[in-house]
Tab-separated table of C-alpha atoms in Angstrom:
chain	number	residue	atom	x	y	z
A	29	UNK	CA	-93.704	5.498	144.455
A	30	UNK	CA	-91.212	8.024	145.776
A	31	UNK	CA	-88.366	5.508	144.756
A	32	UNK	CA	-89.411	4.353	141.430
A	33	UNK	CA	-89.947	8.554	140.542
A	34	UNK	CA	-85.829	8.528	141.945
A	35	UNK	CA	-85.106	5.881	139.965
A	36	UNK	CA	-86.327	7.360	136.916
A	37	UNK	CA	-84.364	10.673	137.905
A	38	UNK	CA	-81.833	8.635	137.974
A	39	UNK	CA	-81.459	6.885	134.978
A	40	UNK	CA	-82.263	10.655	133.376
A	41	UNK	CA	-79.762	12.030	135.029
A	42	UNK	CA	-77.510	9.021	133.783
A	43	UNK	CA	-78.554	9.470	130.020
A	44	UNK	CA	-77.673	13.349	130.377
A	45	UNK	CA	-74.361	12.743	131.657
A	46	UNK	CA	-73.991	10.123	128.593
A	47	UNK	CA	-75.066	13.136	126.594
A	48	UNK	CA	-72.432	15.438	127.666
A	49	UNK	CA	-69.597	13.070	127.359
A	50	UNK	CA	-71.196	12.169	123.378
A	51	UNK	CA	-70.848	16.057	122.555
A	52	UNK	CA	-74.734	16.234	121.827
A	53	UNK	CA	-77.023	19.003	121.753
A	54	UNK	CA	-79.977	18.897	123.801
A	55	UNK	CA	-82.726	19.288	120.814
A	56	UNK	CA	-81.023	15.779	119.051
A	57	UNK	CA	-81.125	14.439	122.747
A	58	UNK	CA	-84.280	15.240	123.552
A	59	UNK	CA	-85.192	13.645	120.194
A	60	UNK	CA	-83.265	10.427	120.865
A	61	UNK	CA	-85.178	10.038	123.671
A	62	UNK	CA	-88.933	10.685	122.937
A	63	UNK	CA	-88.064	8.387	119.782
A	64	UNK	CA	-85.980	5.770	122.159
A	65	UNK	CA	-89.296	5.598	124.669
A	66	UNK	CA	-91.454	5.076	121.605
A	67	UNK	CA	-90.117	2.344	120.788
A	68	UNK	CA	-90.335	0.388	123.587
A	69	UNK	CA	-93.566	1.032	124.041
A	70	UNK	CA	-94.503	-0.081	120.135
A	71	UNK	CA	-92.810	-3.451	120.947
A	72	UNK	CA	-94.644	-3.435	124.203
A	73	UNK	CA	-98.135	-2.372	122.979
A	74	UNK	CA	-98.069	-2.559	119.402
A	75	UNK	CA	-98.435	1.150	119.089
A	76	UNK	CA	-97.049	4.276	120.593
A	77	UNK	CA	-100.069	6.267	118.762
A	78	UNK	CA	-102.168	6.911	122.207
A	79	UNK	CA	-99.191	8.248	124.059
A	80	UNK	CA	-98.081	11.360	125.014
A	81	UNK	CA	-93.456	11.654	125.775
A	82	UNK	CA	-92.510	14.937	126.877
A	83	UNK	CA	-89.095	15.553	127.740
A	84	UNK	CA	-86.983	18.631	129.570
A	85	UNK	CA	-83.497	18.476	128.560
A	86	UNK	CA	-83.151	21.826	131.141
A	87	UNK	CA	-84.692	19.604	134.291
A	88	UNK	CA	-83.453	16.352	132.949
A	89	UNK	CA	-86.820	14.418	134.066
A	90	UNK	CA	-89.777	12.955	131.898
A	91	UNK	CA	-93.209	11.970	131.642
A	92	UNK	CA	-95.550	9.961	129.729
A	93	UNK	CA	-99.185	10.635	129.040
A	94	UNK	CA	-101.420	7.738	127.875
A	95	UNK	CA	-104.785	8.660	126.132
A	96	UNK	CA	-107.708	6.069	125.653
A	97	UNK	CA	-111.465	6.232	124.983
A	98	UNK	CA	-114.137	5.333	127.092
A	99	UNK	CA	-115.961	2.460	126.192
A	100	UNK	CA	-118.912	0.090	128.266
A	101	UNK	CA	-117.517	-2.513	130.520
A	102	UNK	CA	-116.488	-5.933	128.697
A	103	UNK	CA	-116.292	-4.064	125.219
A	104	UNK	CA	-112.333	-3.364	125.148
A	105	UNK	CA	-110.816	-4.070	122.006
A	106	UNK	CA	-107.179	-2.318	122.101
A	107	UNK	CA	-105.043	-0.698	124.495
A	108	UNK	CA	-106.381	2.688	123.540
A	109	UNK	CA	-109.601	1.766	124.563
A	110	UNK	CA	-110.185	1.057	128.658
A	111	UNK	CA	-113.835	0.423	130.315
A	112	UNK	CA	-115.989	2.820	132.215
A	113	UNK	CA	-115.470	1.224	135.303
A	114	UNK	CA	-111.508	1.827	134.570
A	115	UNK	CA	-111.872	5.163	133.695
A	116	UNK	CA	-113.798	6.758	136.888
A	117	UNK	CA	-111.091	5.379	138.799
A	118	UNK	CA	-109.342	8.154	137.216
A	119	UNK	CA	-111.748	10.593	136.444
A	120	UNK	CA	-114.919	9.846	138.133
A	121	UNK	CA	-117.222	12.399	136.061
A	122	UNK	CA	-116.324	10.833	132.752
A	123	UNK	CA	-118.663	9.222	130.417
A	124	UNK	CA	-118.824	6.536	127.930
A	125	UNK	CA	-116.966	8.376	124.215
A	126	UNK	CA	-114.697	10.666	126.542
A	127	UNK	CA	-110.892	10.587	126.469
A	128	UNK	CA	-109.300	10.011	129.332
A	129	UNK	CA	-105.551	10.857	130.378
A	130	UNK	CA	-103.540	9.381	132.885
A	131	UNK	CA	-99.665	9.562	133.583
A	132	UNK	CA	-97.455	6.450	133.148
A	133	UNK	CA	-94.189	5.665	135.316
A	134	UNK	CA	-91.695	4.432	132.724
A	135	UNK	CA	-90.558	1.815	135.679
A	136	UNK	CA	-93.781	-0.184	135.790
A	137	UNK	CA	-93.210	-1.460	132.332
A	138	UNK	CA	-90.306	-3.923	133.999
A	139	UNK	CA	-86.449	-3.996	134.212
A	140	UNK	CA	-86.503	-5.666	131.016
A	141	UNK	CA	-88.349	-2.697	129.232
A	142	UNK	CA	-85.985	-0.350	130.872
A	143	UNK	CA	-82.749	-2.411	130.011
A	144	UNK	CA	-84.514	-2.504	126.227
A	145	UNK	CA	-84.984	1.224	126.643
A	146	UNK	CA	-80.650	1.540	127.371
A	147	UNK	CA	-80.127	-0.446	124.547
A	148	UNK	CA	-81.795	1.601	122.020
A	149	UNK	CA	-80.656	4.329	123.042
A	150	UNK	CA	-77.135	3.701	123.341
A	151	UNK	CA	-77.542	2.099	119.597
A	152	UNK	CA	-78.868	5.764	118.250
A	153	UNK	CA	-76.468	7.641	120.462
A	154	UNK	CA	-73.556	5.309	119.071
A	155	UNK	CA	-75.021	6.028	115.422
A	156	UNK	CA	-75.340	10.127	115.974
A	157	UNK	CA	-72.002	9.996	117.159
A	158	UNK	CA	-71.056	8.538	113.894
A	159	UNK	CA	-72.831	10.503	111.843
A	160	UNK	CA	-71.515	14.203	113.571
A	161	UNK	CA	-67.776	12.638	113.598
A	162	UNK	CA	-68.535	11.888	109.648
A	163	UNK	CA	-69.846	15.271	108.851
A	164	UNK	CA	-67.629	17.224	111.164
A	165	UNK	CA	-64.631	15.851	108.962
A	166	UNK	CA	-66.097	16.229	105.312
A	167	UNK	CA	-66.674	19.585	106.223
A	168	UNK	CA	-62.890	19.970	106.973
A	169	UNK	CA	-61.006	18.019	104.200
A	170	UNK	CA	-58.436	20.219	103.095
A	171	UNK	CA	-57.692	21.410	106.323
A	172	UNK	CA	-55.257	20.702	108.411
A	173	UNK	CA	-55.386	18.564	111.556
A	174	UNK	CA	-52.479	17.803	114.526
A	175	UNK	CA	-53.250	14.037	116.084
A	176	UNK	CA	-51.501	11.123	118.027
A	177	UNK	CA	-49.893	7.951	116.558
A	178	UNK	CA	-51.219	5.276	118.391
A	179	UNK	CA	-50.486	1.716	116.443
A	180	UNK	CA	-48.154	1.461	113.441
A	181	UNK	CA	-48.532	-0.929	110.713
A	182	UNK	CA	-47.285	-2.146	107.348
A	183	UNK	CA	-49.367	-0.143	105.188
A	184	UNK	CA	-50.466	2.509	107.544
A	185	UNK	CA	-50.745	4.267	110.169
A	186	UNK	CA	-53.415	5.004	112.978
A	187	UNK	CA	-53.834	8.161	114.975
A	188	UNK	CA	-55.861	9.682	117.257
A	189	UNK	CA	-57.550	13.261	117.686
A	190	UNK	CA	-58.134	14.678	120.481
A	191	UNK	CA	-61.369	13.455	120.763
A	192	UNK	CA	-60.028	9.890	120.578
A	193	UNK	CA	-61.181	9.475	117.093
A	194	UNK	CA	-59.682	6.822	114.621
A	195	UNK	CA	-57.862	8.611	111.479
A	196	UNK	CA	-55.677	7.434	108.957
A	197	UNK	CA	-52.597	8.190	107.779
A	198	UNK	CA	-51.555	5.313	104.533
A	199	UNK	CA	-48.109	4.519	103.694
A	200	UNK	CA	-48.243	6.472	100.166
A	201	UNK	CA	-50.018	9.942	101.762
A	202	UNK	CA	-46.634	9.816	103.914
A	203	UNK	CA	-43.610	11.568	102.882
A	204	UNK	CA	-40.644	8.983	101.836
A	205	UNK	CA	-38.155	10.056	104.320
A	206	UNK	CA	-41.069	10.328	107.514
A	207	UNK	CA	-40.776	7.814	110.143
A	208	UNK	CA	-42.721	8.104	113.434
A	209	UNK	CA	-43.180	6.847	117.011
A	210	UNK	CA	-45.667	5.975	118.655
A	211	UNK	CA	-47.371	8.889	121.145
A	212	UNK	CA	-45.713	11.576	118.122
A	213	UNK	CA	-47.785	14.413	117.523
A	214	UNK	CA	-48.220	14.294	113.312
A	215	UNK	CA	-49.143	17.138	110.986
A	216	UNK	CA	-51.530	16.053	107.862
A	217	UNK	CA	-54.122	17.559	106.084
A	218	UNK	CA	-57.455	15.597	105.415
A	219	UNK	CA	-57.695	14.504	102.378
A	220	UNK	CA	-61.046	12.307	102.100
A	221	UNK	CA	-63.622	11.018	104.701
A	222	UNK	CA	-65.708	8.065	103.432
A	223	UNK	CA	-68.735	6.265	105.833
A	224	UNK	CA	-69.526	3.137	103.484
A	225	UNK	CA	-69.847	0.724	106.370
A	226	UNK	CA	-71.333	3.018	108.816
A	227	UNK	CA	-68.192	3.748	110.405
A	228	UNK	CA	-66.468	7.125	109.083
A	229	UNK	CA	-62.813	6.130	107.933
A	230	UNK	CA	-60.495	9.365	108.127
A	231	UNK	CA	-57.950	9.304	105.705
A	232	UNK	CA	-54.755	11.927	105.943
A	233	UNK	CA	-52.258	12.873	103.373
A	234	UNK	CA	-48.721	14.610	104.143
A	235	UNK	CA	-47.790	14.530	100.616
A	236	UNK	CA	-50.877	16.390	99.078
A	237	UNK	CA	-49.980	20.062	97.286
A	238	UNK	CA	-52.782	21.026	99.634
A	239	UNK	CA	-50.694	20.554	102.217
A	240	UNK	CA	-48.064	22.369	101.069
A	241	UNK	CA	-50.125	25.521	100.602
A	242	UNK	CA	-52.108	25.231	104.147
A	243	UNK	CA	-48.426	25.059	105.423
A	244	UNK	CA	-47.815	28.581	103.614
A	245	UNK	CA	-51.242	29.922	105.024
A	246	UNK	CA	-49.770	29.231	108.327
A	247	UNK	CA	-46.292	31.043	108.293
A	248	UNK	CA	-46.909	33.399	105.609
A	249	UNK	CA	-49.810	35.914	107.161
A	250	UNK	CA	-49.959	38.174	103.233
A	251	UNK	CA	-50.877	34.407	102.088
A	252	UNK	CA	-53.737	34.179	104.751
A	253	UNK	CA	-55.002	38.375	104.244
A	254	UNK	CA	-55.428	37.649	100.760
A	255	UNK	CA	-52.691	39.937	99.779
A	256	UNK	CA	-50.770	37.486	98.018
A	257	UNK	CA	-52.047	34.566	96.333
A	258	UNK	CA	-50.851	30.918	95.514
A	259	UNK	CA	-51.513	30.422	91.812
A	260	UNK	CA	-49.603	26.887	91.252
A	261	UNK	CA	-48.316	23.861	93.136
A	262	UNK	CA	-45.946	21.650	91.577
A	263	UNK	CA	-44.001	18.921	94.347
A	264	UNK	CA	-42.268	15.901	94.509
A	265	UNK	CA	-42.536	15.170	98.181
A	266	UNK	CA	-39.752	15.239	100.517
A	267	UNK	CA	-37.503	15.702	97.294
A	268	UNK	CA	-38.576	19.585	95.752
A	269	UNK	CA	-41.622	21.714	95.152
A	270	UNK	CA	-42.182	24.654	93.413
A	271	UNK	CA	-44.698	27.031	94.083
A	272	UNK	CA	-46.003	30.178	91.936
A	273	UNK	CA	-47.218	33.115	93.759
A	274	UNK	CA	-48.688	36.533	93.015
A	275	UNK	CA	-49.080	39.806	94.808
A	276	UNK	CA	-52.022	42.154	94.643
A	277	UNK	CA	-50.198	44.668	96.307
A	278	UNK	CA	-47.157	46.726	94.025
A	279	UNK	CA	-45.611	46.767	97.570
A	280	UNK	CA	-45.436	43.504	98.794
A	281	UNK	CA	-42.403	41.213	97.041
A	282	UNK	CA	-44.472	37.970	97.077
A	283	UNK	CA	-41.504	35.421	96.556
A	284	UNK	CA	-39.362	37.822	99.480
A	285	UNK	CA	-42.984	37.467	101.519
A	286	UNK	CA	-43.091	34.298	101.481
A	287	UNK	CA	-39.514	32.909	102.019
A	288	UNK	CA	-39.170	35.736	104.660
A	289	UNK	CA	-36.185	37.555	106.251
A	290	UNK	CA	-33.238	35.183	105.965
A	291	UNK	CA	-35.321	32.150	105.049
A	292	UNK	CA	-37.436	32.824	108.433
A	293	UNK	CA	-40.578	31.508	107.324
A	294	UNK	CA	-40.014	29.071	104.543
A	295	UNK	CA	-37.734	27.452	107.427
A	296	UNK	CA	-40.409	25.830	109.615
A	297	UNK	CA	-42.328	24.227	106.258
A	298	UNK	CA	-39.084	23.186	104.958
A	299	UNK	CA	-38.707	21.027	108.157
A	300	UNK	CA	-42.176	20.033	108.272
A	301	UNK	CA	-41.619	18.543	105.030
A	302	UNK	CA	-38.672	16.453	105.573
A	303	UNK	CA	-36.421	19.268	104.344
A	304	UNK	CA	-38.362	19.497	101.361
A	305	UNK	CA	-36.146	22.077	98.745
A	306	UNK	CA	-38.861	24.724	97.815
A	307	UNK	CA	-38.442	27.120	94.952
A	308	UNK	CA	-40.893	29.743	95.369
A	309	UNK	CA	-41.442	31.924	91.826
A	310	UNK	CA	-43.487	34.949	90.623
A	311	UNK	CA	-46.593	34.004	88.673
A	312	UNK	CA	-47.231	35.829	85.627
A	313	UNK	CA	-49.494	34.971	83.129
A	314	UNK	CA	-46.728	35.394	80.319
A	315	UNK	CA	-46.377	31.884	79.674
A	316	UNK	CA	-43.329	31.987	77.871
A	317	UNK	CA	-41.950	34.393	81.298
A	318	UNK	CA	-43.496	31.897	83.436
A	319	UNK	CA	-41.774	28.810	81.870
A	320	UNK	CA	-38.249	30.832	82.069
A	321	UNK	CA	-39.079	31.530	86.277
A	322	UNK	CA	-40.439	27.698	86.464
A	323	UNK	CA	-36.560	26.446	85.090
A	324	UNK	CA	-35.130	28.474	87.651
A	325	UNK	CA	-32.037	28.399	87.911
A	326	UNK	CA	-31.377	27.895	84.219
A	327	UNK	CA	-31.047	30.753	82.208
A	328	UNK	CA	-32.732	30.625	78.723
A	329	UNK	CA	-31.482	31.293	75.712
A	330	UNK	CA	-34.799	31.099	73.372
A	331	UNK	CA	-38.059	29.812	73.804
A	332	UNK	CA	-40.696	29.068	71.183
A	333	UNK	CA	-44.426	28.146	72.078
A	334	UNK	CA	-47.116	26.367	70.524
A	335	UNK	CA	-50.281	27.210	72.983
A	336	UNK	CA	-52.351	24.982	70.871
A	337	UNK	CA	-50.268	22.094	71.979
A	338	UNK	CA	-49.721	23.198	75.468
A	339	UNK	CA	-45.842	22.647	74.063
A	340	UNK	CA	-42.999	24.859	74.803
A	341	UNK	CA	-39.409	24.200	73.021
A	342	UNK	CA	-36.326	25.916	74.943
A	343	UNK	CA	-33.164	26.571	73.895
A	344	UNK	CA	-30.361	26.921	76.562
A	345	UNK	CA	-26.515	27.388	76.401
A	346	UNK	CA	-25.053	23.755	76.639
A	347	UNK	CA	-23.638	24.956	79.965
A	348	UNK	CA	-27.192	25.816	80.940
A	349	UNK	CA	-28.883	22.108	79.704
A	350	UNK	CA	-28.288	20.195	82.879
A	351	UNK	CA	-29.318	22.760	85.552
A	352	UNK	CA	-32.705	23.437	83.718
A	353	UNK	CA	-32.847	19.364	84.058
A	354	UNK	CA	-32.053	19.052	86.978
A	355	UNK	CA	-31.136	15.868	89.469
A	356	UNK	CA	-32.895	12.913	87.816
A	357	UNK	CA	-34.913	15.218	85.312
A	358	UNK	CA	-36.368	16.604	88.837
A	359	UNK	CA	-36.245	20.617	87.898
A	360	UNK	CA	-37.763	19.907	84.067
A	361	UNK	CA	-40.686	17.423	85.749
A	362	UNK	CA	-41.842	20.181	88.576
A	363	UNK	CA	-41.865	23.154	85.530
A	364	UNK	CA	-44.265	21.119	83.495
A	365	UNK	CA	-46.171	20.062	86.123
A	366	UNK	CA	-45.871	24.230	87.836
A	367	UNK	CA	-47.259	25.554	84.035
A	368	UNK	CA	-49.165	22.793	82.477
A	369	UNK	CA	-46.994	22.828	79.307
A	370	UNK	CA	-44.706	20.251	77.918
A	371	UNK	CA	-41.577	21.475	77.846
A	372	UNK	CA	-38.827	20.176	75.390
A	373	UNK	CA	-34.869	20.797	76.081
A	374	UNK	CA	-32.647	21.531	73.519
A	375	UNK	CA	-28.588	23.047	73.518
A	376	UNK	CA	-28.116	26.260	71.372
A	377	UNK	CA	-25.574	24.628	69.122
A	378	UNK	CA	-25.234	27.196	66.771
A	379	UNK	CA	-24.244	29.586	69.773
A	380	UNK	CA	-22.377	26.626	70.940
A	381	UNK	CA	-18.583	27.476	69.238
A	382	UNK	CA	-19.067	30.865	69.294
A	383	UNK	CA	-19.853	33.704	71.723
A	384	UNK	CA	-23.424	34.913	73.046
A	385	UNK	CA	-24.084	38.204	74.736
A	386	UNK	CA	-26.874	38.777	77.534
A	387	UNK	CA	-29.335	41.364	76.833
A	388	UNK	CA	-28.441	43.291	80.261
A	389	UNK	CA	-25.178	44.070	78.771
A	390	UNK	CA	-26.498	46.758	76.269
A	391	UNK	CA	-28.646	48.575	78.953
A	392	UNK	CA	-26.178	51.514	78.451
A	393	UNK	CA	-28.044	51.512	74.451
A	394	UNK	CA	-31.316	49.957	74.749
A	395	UNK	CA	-33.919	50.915	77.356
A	396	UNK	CA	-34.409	48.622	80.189
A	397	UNK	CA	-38.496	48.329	79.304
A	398	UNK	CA	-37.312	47.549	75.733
A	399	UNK	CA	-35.360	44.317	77.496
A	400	UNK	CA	-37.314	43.191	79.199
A	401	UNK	CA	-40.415	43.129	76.477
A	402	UNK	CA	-37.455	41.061	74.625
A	403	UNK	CA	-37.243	38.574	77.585
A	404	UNK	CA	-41.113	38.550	77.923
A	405	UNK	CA	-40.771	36.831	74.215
A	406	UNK	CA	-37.934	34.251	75.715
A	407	UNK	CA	-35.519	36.186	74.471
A	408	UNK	CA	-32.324	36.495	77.274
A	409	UNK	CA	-29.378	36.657	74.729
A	410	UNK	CA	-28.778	39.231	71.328
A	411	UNK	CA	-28.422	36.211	69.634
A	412	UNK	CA	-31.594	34.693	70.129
A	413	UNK	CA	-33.719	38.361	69.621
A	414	UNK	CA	-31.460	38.153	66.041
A	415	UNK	CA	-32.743	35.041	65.071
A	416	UNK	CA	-36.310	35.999	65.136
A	417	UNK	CA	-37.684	38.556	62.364
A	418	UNK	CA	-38.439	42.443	63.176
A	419	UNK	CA	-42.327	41.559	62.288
A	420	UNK	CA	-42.615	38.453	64.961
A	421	UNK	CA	-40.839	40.488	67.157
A	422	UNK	CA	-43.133	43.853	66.729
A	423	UNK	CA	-46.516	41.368	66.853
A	424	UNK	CA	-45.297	39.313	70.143
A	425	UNK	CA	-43.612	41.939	72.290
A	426	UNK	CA	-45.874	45.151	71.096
A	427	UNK	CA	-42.822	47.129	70.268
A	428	UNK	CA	-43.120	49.982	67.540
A	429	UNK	CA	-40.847	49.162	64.142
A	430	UNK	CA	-38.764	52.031	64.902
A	431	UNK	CA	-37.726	50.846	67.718
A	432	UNK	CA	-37.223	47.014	66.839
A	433	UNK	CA	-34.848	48.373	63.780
A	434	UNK	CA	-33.040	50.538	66.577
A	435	UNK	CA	-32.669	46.971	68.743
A	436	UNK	CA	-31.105	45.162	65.485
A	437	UNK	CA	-28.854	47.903	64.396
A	438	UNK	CA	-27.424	47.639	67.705
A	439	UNK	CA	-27.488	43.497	68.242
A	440	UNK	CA	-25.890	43.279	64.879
A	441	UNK	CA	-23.328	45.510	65.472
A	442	UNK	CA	-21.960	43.651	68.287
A	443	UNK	CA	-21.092	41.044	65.886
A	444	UNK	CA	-20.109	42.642	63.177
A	445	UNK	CA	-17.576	44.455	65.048
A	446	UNK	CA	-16.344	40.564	66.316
């Protein structure tokens, strides 16, 4: 008896240590197995109703209690029922209607019950490790993980985590220019998890804007206080991104913050992108200011907006045309995508043949808050505040009449004196 209580030790001891390695808590294990012993004992008795599995996770040893009622000898009809004669071996004061208790040793039901028993159990363990690896990662999409290439393919590629998990990394979540070896530690952020047949498939994207801005929670520390937020994502990746940001704080420079002393911090995520050009601009929620920052580093001319629409028609200098383009239409694409709004191109021909002067220019007459209301309107050149009436511009900018008629007088000078 001694050995058989070892063996079953044992083979606790051996399910604990499978336990530990399967990152299981001892309430789901102690579950696994009550439900594991039940079932071999359905399949072996037809019921597990009569029986009694307690478990200790903390000793790592178990026992079984079987219950049946008394009945007259040669009137059994189940296995919950056991004769009189049965039962005083057991308890010899017992009567006919009594329950009676006795233990059962797990190892008497056979090696086959016990090799059903290691089955089972190493199906449910199999299908709880499933399960926590599924939930463990759709409670982190959008965050970023650091794993191993193992195999490359065609279409994808397939890493592991540190736990030796499967996760996926497809050709079009991967950055054009990335190319990898196999044993290279990769960067990605997890984009979806998805457990359709049973097994949880990972799947990683490098080219998400989400990865972009976890990237910026990482080097930029105002980003991850709070202090300065990221208000719009607009990328092409491993080609150019632009990213609008705002401070809460009249003291912290958010576009400085970010890009950091001598491009410091915007360094490391340039490189982790493939060398990824970022433009990092001040949100504001002046859209006709925000659509001037998003052409960056055209300077407009004039800008008219239809909100309605979500349409926004610029006017530049014709020198001015192809930077707020850009290389293959690249700068124009990000801005729409950065503030939501088409935006339309067109060259200032009737400033074209003859000179245009910048607002800055007449800050030695007109009051730096007055310019920059004027520029608030899309309004960078005298020209293009001229060609607007004084009502528009006293409605859109919030600027008194007297003053608009002192802004004219001024503008119009210029050119009269020409």
């Amino acid at each position: 008896m001694a050995k058989k209580k070892e063996e079953s030790v044992n083979m606790i001891d051996t399910l604990a240590e499978f336990k530990d390695l399967k990152n299981i808590d001892k309430e789901t294990m102690k579950n696994v197995l009550e439900e594991s012993f039940r079932n071999v004992i359905k399949n072996m008795f037809g019921s597990d109703e009569n029986y009694d599995v307690i478990i200790n996770p903390e000793k790592g040893d178990l026992e079984i209690w079987r219950n049946r009622t008394v009945v007259s000898d040669g009137e059994t009809e189940n296995n919950k029922q056991l004769t009189l004669s049965q039962a005083r071996e057991i308890d010899p004061d017992c009567e006919v209607g009594e329950e009676v208790t006795d233990e059962v040793h797990f190892e008497k039901f056979g090696r086959r019950a016990i090799l059903t028993l290691r089955q089972t159990l190493a199906s449910k363990i199999l299908e709880l490790q499933k399960d926590s690896l599924y939930t463990r990662y759709r409670e982190n999409i959008g965050t970023i993980v650091s794993a191993e290439v193992y195999q490359i393919w065609k279409k994808e590629i397939l890493l592991l985590d540190d736990d030796g998990n499967d996760l996926i990394l497809a050709k079009q979540e991967q950055i054009q220019s990335d190319f990898f070896r196999k044993g290279e530690t990769v960067r990605a952020i997890i984009k979806d998890v998805s457990n359709e047949t049973g097994t949880p498939r990972i799947l990683l994207s490098r080219t998400s804007n989400l990865f972009l801005q976890r990237l910026f929670e990482i080097e930029v520390p105002e980003i991850n206080d709070g202090l300065i937020t990221i208000k719009a994502i607009a990328r092409i990746p491993g080609e150019r991104a632009k990213i609008a940001v705002e401070s809460y704080d009249d003291r912290i420079d958010p576009v400085g913050a970010c890009v950091g002393m001598k491009g410091s911090r915007i360094r490391g995520i340039v490189h982790e992108l493939r060398n990824e050009n970022i433009d990092v601009v001040n949100y504001t929620s002046n859209i006709s200011l925000f659509i001037q920052r998003a052409l960056s580093p055209a300077k407009v001319s004039s800008i008219h907006i239809n909100e309605e629409d979500k349409n926004a028609e610029v006017f530049l200098r014709p020198e001015e045309v192809s930077l707020a383009i850009g290389k293959g239409g690249m700068n124009i694409k990000l801005a729409c995508l950065l503030t939501g709004y088409k935006i339309d191109v067109f060259r200032d021909i009737d400033d074209a043949d003859e000179e245009d002067i910048y607002l800055d220019e007449f800050s030695d007459e007109i009051d730096s808050w007055v310019i920059d209301a004027l520029k608030a309107l899309g309004c960078n050149t005298a020209k293009s505040v001229l060609k607007l009436t004084p009502e528009e511009i006293m409605e859109r900018a919030d600027l008194e009449e007297q003053t608009v008629k002192e802004v004219f007088r001024i503008l119009s000078a210029e050119f009269e004196e020409e």
